[in-house]
Amino acid sequence: MAKRIFMSTGEVSGDLQGSYLVKALLAQNPDLEIVALGGERMAQAGAKLLANTAAIGSIGLVVEALPLVLPTLKIQRLAQQYLQAHPPDLVIYIDYMTPNINLGLYVRKHFKNIPTVFYIAPQEWVWRSNPTNTRRIIGISDLILAIFPVEAEYYKSYGANVEWVGHPLIDIVQPTGSPPDLRREQGVVPEEKVVLLMPASRTQELKYILPDLFRGARMLQERLPGLRFWLPLANPKFKETYIREAQTNNLNITYLPSCDYTALSAADLVVGKSGTVNLETALLKVPQLVLYRLSQATYLFLKYVVRFSIPFASPVNLVTMEPIVPEYLQEGTDAENIARESYDLLTNTARRETMLQGYDRICEHLGSPGVLRRAAAQILKLL
C-alpha cells in the first residue's frame, strides 16, 4: 500500500519550496501519495491539494493579519478533519510559523506515533524574539531539515534533532535560456541598462512598497534617460495596479509574462522587496537593492512596545550576517533613496564588484548540489 505524506505550507514562497520537495520525494518514491496545504506549483509537481494557501500570508501584526484569520482557521479545521479521516504516514511542515505550529500541536495530540519533519523552519534563528515559539517548533518536529548552517546551529542549541541539508536554490537556480538573447529579443542595445522591478508577492507589499518604488524608478529614469525597466506580470491580481502605476510615472517599461532565471540574469540591477528572490538574484550574480515596509502601526508596535529588532531583513545578508546588499526598510524606502542607491549600483563599478565578491562568500555557506535529493532521502528514511 502506498505511503501517504501530508505537507503544510502557505504563501507563494512556501508553495515554491514545497513544489521542489514534492518533485524530489516522488523522484525517489513514485508511489507516494502526497496531500498538501499549498498552491498550484505543488499541485503541478504532483501533490493533491487539500486547500490553496499560497495567497494566505502576511508580515506584521493585526493590521496585516486580521483579514487572513478567518480563511486560515477555516483551512486549519479542514486539515484536522482530513487528518482524522485519512491519517498520514508522515507530516511535513514548511515555514508558515503560526498555522504550522497550531497544526503541529494538533498532530502531536491526536497522532502521537506519526513522524513529523519541519523543512525550512521559521526564522526564529533570526528574530530570537520568542523562545516559546522555538520550543514549540522543536516539540512538533521529530526532525528539522535546516537550509542554513546558522539555522541548524540555533535549533541544535535548543536540543532539536537537526540535519543541515543546504539551500534548495543551489539545485534550482540557473538560466533556462540565453540572457543576451533575451535582451536582444526585448530590443535592448548593448549600451542600455535594464532594471528589473520586483515589487510584491503579497497584497500588503503592493500597498506599502509599490508607490515609492515606481516614483523612485521615475526619478532614476530622469537621471539615466536611456534606462529600461522590466516588470514581470506573473500574478494576475497585481497586473492592473502595476500597469496603472507604471503609466502614472511614465516609465520606459517592458512587461514580462513571468520572472524566470533568464530574465533575472539579463538585468543589470534588480530592485524589489525582501524575500527568496534576493537569494536567487545573488546566485545569478546580479547586483540588487532590497526594500521592505510594514504598516506604520505594526512598525511602531514592534519598535517601541516589543522592542523587536533583526540584524538584517534580506536572506542574502542573513547567510553570513554581513551587509552584502543594501537594505532600505520602512521610512528608508522613499523614492529619493531608491533612485540614488539604484543610480550608484548601476554606475559604480567598484561597488558592483564588491557585491559580487560578497555573493561568492554566500555560495560557500549554502551547501553543495544535491540539496533536494538529500532532504528527500532524510524524509523517506524517517518514513
Coordinates of C-alpha atoms in Angstrom, one line a residue:
M1 CA 0.0 0.0 0.0
A2 CA 1.3 3.5 -0.9
K3 CA 2.6 5.6 1.9
R4 CA 0.8 8.9 2.4
I5 CA 2.6 12.2 3.3
F6 CA 0.7 15.3 4.4
M7 CA 2.5 18.6 3.7
S8 CA 1.5 22.0 5.1
T9 CA 2.8 25.4 4.0
G10 CA 1.5 28.8 2.9
E11 CA 2.3 31.9 0.9
V12 CA 4.0 32.0 -2.6
S13 CA 7.4 31.1 -1.3
G14 CA 6.2 28.1 0.7
D15 CA 4.4 26.8 -2.4
L16 CA 7.5 27.2 -4.5
Q17 CA 9.8 25.4 -2.0
G18 CA 7.1 22.8 -1.4
S19 CA 6.9 22.0 -5.1
Y20 CA 10.7 21.4 -5.3
L21 CA 10.4 19.0 -2.3
V22 CA 7.4 17.2 -3.8
K23 CA 9.3 16.5 -7.1
A24 CA 12.3 15.3 -5.1
L25 CA 10.2 12.9 -3.0
L26 CA 8.4 11.5 -6.0
A27 CA 11.6 11.1 -7.9
Q28 CA 12.8 8.7 -5.1
N29 CA 9.5 7.0 -4.5
P30 CA 6.9 7.5 -7.3
D31 CA 4.3 5.5 -5.3
L32 CA 4.0 8.1 -2.6
E33 CA 0.7 9.9 -2.1
I34 CA 1.3 13.5 -1.1
V35 CA -1.6 15.6 0.1
A36 CA -0.9 19.2 0.8
L37 CA -2.0 22.6 2.0
G38 CA -0.1 24.7 -0.6
G39 CA -0.5 26.2 -4.0
E40 CA -0.7 25.5 -7.7
R41 CA 3.0 24.8 -8.0
M42 CA 2.8 22.0 -5.5
A43 CA -0.2 20.6 -7.4
Q44 CA 1.7 20.7 -10.7
A45 CA 4.6 18.9 -9.0
G46 CA 2.3 16.0 -8.1
A47 CA 0.7 16.8 -4.8
K48 CA -3.1 16.5 -4.2
L49 CA -4.1 19.9 -3.0
L50 CA -6.5 19.9 0.0
A51 CA -6.6 23.7 0.1
N52 CA -4.8 26.6 -1.5
T53 CA -2.8 28.6 1.0
A54 CA -0.4 30.3 -1.5
A55 CA -2.3 33.6 -1.1
I56 CA -2.6 33.4 2.6
G57 CA 0.3 35.1 4.4
S58 CA 1.4 38.4 5.9
I59 CA 4.2 40.0 7.7
G60 CA 3.2 42.1 10.7
L61 CA 0.5 42.2 13.3
V62 CA -3.2 42.8 13.4
V63 CA -3.3 45.3 10.6
E64 CA -1.8 42.9 8.1
A65 CA -3.0 39.6 9.5
L66 CA -6.6 40.3 10.5
P67 CA -8.1 39.7 7.0
L68 CA -6.4 36.3 6.9
V69 CA -7.5 35.0 10.3
L70 CA -10.9 33.5 9.2
P71 CA -9.6 31.9 6.0
T72 CA -6.7 30.4 8.0
L73 CA -8.9 29.0 10.7
K74 CA -11.2 27.5 8.1
I75 CA -8.3 25.7 6.4
Q76 CA -7.0 24.5 9.7
R77 CA -10.3 22.9 10.5
L78 CA -10.4 21.3 7.1
A79 CA -6.9 19.9 7.6
Q80 CA -7.9 18.5 11.0
Q81 CA -10.9 16.8 9.6
Y82 CA -8.9 15.3 6.7
L83 CA -6.2 14.0 9.1
Q84 CA -8.9 12.4 11.3
A85 CA -10.4 10.7 8.2
H86 CA -7.1 9.9 6.5
P87 CA -4.2 9.6 8.9
P88 CA -1.0 10.0 7.0
D89 CA 2.2 8.1 7.5
L90 CA 4.3 11.3 7.9
V91 CA 3.7 15.0 8.2
I92 CA 6.0 17.7 6.7
Y93 CA 5.7 21.4 7.7
I94 CA 7.3 24.1 5.6
D95 CA 7.8 27.6 7.2
Y96 CA 4.4 29.3 7.8
M97 CA 5.0 29.6 11.5
T98 CA 1.7 30.2 13.4
P99 CA -0.5 27.9 11.3
N100 CA 2.0 25.1 11.3
I101 CA 2.7 25.3 15.0
N102 CA -1.1 25.1 15.6
L103 CA -1.4 22.2 13.2
G104 CA 1.6 20.6 14.7
L105 CA 0.2 20.7 18.2
Y106 CA -2.9 19.1 16.9
V107 CA -1.0 16.3 15.2
R108 CA 1.1 15.7 18.4
K109 CA -2.0 15.4 20.5
H110 CA -4.1 13.2 18.2
F111 CA -1.4 11.2 16.2
K112 CA 1.5 10.6 18.6
N113 CA 3.1 7.9 16.5
I114 CA 3.2 9.8 13.2
P115 CA 6.7 11.1 12.4
T116 CA 7.0 14.8 11.6
V117 CA 9.5 16.9 9.8
F118 CA 10.0 20.7 9.7
Y119 CA 11.7 21.6 6.4
I120 CA 12.7 25.3 6.3
A121 CA 11.8 26.0 9.9
P122 CA 10.5 29.5 10.8
Q123 CA 13.2 32.1 11.1
E124 CA 13.3 32.2 14.9
W125 CA 17.0 31.9 14.5
V126 CA 16.9 35.4 13.0
W127 CA 14.2 37.0 15.2
R128 CA 15.2 35.4 18.5
S129 CA 12.2 37.2 20.0
N130 CA 10.2 34.3 21.5
P131 CA 11.9 31.2 22.9
T132 CA 8.4 29.7 23.4
N133 CA 7.9 29.5 19.6
T134 CA 11.3 27.9 19.2
R135 CA 10.4 25.2 21.8
R136 CA 7.1 24.6 20.1
I137 CA 8.7 24.2 16.7
I138 CA 11.1 21.7 18.2
G139 CA 8.3 20.0 20.1
I140 CA 6.2 19.3 17.0
S141 CA 9.2 18.1 15.0
D142 CA 10.9 14.7 15.1
L143 CA 13.4 16.2 12.6
I144 CA 14.3 19.7 11.4
L145 CA 15.9 19.9 8.0
A146 CA 17.8 23.2 8.0
I147 CA 18.8 25.1 4.9
F148 CA 21.3 27.5 6.6
P149 CA 24.2 26.5 8.9
V150 CA 23.3 29.2 11.4
E151 CA 19.7 27.9 11.4
A152 CA 20.9 24.4 12.2
E153 CA 23.2 25.6 15.0
Y154 CA 20.4 27.7 16.5
Y155 CA 17.9 24.8 16.7
K156 CA 20.6 22.4 17.9
S157 CA 21.4 24.7 20.8
Y158 CA 17.8 24.1 22.0
G159 CA 18.2 20.4 21.7
A160 CA 16.5 19.7 18.4
N161 CA 17.2 16.8 16.1
V162 CA 18.6 18.8 13.1
E163 CA 20.2 18.0 9.8
W164 CA 21.7 20.7 7.6
V165 CA 21.0 19.8 4.0
G166 CA 21.8 23.1 2.3
H167 CA 19.7 25.5 0.4
P168 CA 17.4 24.1 -2.3
L169 CA 18.1 27.1 -4.6
I170 CA 21.6 25.6 -5.1
D171 CA 19.8 22.9 -7.2
I172 CA 17.3 25.1 -8.9
V173 CA 18.8 28.5 -9.9
Q174 CA 20.2 28.5 -13.4
P175 CA 19.0 30.4 -16.5
T176 CA 16.9 28.2 -18.9
G177 CA 17.7 30.4 -21.9
S178 CA 20.3 32.9 -23.0
P179 CA 20.3 36.3 -21.2
P180 CA 21.9 38.1 -24.1
D181 CA 19.3 36.6 -26.5
L182 CA 16.5 37.8 -24.2
R183 CA 18.0 41.4 -24.2
R184 CA 18.1 41.3 -28.0
E185 CA 14.5 40.0 -28.2
Q186 CA 13.4 42.9 -26.0
G187 CA 15.2 45.4 -28.1
V188 CA 17.9 46.3 -25.6
V189 CA 21.0 47.5 -27.3
P190 CA 24.4 46.8 -25.6
E191 CA 24.9 50.3 -24.1
E192 CA 21.4 50.3 -22.5
K193 CA 20.9 49.4 -18.8
V194 CA 18.0 47.3 -17.6
V195 CA 16.5 47.4 -14.2
L196 CA 14.2 44.6 -13.2
L197 CA 11.5 45.6 -10.7
M198 CA 10.1 43.1 -8.2
P199 CA 7.5 44.9 -6.0
A200 CA 5.4 42.3 -4.4
S201 CA 4.3 38.7 -3.7
R202 CA 1.8 39.8 -1.0
T203 CA -1.0 42.3 -1.2
Q204 CA 0.4 44.3 1.7
E205 CA 3.7 44.7 -0.2
L206 CA 1.8 46.1 -3.1
K207 CA 0.3 48.7 -0.9
Y208 CA 3.4 49.7 1.1
I209 CA 6.3 49.3 -1.4
L210 CA 5.0 49.8 -4.9
P211 CA 4.2 53.6 -4.9
D212 CA 7.7 54.7 -3.7
L213 CA 9.4 52.1 -5.9
F214 CA 7.7 53.4 -9.0
R215 CA 8.3 57.0 -8.1
G216 CA 12.0 56.1 -7.4
A217 CA 12.1 54.4 -10.8
R218 CA 10.8 57.6 -12.5
M219 CA 13.5 59.7 -10.7
L220 CA 16.2 57.2 -11.8
Q221 CA 14.9 57.4 -15.4
E222 CA 15.3 61.1 -15.3
R223 CA 19.0 60.7 -14.3
L224 CA 19.6 58.0 -16.9
P225 CA 17.3 58.8 -19.9
G226 CA 18.2 55.6 -21.8
L227 CA 17.3 53.3 -18.9
R228 CA 14.9 50.4 -19.5
F229 CA 12.7 48.8 -16.9
W230 CA 11.3 45.2 -16.9
L231 CA 8.3 44.3 -14.8
P232 CA 7.0 40.7 -14.5
L233 CA 3.2 40.3 -14.6
A234 CA 3.1 36.7 -13.3
N235 CA 0.5 37.5 -10.7
P236 CA -2.8 38.4 -12.4
K237 CA -4.3 40.1 -9.4
F238 CA -1.4 42.7 -9.3
K239 CA -1.4 43.3 -13.1
E240 CA -3.8 46.3 -13.3
T241 CA -2.1 48.1 -10.3
Y242 CA 1.3 47.6 -11.9
I243 CA 0.3 48.9 -15.3
R244 CA -1.5 51.9 -13.8
E245 CA 1.4 52.9 -11.6
A246 CA 3.9 52.5 -14.5
Q247 CA 1.8 54.7 -16.7
T248 CA 1.3 57.3 -14.0
N249 CA 5.1 57.6 -13.7
N250 CA 5.7 57.4 -17.4
L251 CA 8.2 54.7 -17.2
N252 CA 10.1 53.2 -20.1
I253 CA 8.9 49.8 -19.2
T254 CA 8.6 46.3 -20.8
Y255 CA 6.1 43.9 -19.2
L256 CA 7.3 40.3 -19.0
P257 CA 4.9 37.4 -18.7
S258 CA 6.9 35.9 -15.8
C259 CA 10.2 36.3 -14.0
D260 CA 12.3 33.3 -14.8
Y261 CA 16.0 33.0 -14.1
T262 CA 16.9 34.1 -17.6
A263 CA 15.2 37.4 -17.1
L264 CA 16.9 37.9 -13.7
S265 CA 20.3 37.1 -15.3
A266 CA 19.7 39.5 -18.1
A267 CA 19.1 42.5 -15.9
D268 CA 21.8 45.0 -14.8
L269 CA 20.1 45.6 -11.5
V270 CA 17.2 44.1 -9.5
V271 CA 15.2 46.4 -7.2
G272 CA 12.5 44.9 -5.1
K273 CA 11.1 43.5 -1.9
S274 CA 12.9 41.3 0.6
G275 CA 12.4 37.6 0.0
T276 CA 13.6 34.5 -1.8
V277 CA 14.2 36.4 -5.0
N278 CA 17.1 38.1 -3.2
L279 CA 19.0 34.8 -2.9
E280 CA 18.0 33.8 -6.5
T281 CA 19.5 37.2 -7.7
A282 CA 22.6 36.6 -5.7
L283 CA 23.1 33.1 -7.1
L284 CA 22.8 34.6 -10.6
K285 CA 25.4 37.3 -9.7
V286 CA 23.2 40.3 -10.4
P287 CA 23.5 43.4 -8.2
Q288 CA 20.4 44.3 -6.3
L289 CA 18.7 46.7 -3.9
V290 CA 16.4 45.3 -1.3
L291 CA 13.3 47.1 0.1
Y292 CA 10.7 46.3 2.8
R293 CA 8.0 48.1 4.6
L294 CA 5.3 47.2 7.1
S295 CA 2.2 49.3 8.1
Q296 CA 3.2 52.2 10.4
A297 CA 1.1 50.8 13.2
T298 CA 2.9 47.5 13.1
Y299 CA 6.3 49.1 12.8
L300 CA 5.8 51.4 15.8
F301 CA 4.4 48.5 17.9
L302 CA 7.4 46.3 17.1
K303 CA 9.9 49.1 17.7
Y304 CA 8.6 50.7 20.9
V305 CA 6.5 48.1 22.6
V306 CA 8.0 44.7 21.6
R307 CA 11.4 46.3 21.1
F308 CA 11.9 43.9 18.3
S309 CA 14.9 44.1 16.1
I310 CA 16.7 41.9 13.5
P311 CA 20.3 42.2 12.1
F312 CA 19.1 42.1 8.5
A313 CA 15.9 41.6 6.5
S314 CA 17.2 40.1 3.3
P315 CA 18.2 36.4 3.3
V316 CA 21.3 37.4 1.3
N317 CA 22.7 39.3 4.3
L318 CA 21.5 36.7 6.8
V319 CA 23.5 33.9 5.3
T320 CA 26.8 35.4 6.6
M321 CA 25.4 38.1 8.8
E322 CA 27.1 40.9 6.8
P323 CA 25.7 43.8 4.7
I324 CA 26.4 42.4 1.2
V325 CA 23.4 44.0 -0.4
P326 CA 21.9 47.4 0.6
E327 CA 18.6 47.2 2.5
Y328 CA 16.1 50.1 2.8
L329 CA 13.4 49.4 5.4
Q330 CA 10.3 51.3 6.5
E331 CA 10.9 55.1 6.1
G332 CA 14.0 54.3 4.1
T333 CA 12.0 53.0 1.2
D334 CA 11.3 56.6 -0.1
A335 CA 11.7 57.4 -3.7
E336 CA 14.8 59.5 -3.4
N337 CA 16.7 56.8 -1.6
I338 CA 15.7 54.2 -4.2
A339 CA 16.7 56.5 -7.1
R340 CA 20.0 57.5 -5.5
E341 CA 21.0 54.0 -4.5
S342 CA 20.0 52.4 -7.8
Y343 CA 22.0 55.0 -9.7
D344 CA 25.1 54.2 -7.7
L345 CA 24.7 50.5 -8.2
L346 CA 24.3 51.0 -12.0
T347 CA 27.3 53.3 -12.4
N348 CA 29.8 52.5 -9.6
T349 CA 31.8 49.6 -11.0
A350 CA 33.9 49.1 -7.8
R351 CA 30.8 48.8 -5.7
R352 CA 29.2 46.3 -8.0
E353 CA 32.3 44.2 -7.9
T354 CA 32.4 44.2 -4.1
M355 CA 28.8 43.0 -4.1
L356 CA 29.6 40.1 -6.5
Q357 CA 32.5 39.1 -4.2
G358 CA 30.1 39.0 -1.3
Y359 CA 27.9 36.7 -3.4
D360 CA 30.8 34.3 -3.7
R361 CA 31.1 34.1 0.1
I362 CA 27.3 33.4 0.3
C363 CA 27.6 30.4 -2.0
E364 CA 30.2 28.8 0.3
H365 CA 27.5 28.8 3.0
L366 CA 24.6 27.4 1.0
G367 CA 25.9 23.8 0.7
S368 CA 26.7 21.6 -2.3
P369 CA 24.5 20.4 -5.1
G370 CA 22.1 17.6 -4.3
V371 CA 20.2 19.5 -1.5
L372 CA 16.7 18.3 -2.5
R373 CA 17.9 14.8 -3.0
R374 CA 19.4 14.8 0.5
A375 CA 16.3 16.3 2.0
A376 CA 14.0 13.8 0.4
A377 CA 16.3 10.9 1.4
Q378 CA 16.2 12.0 5.1
I379 CA 12.4 12.2 5.0
L380 CA 12.0 8.8 3.3
K381 CA 14.4 7.3 5.9
L382 CA 12.2 8.6 8.7
L383 CA 9.1 7.4 6.8

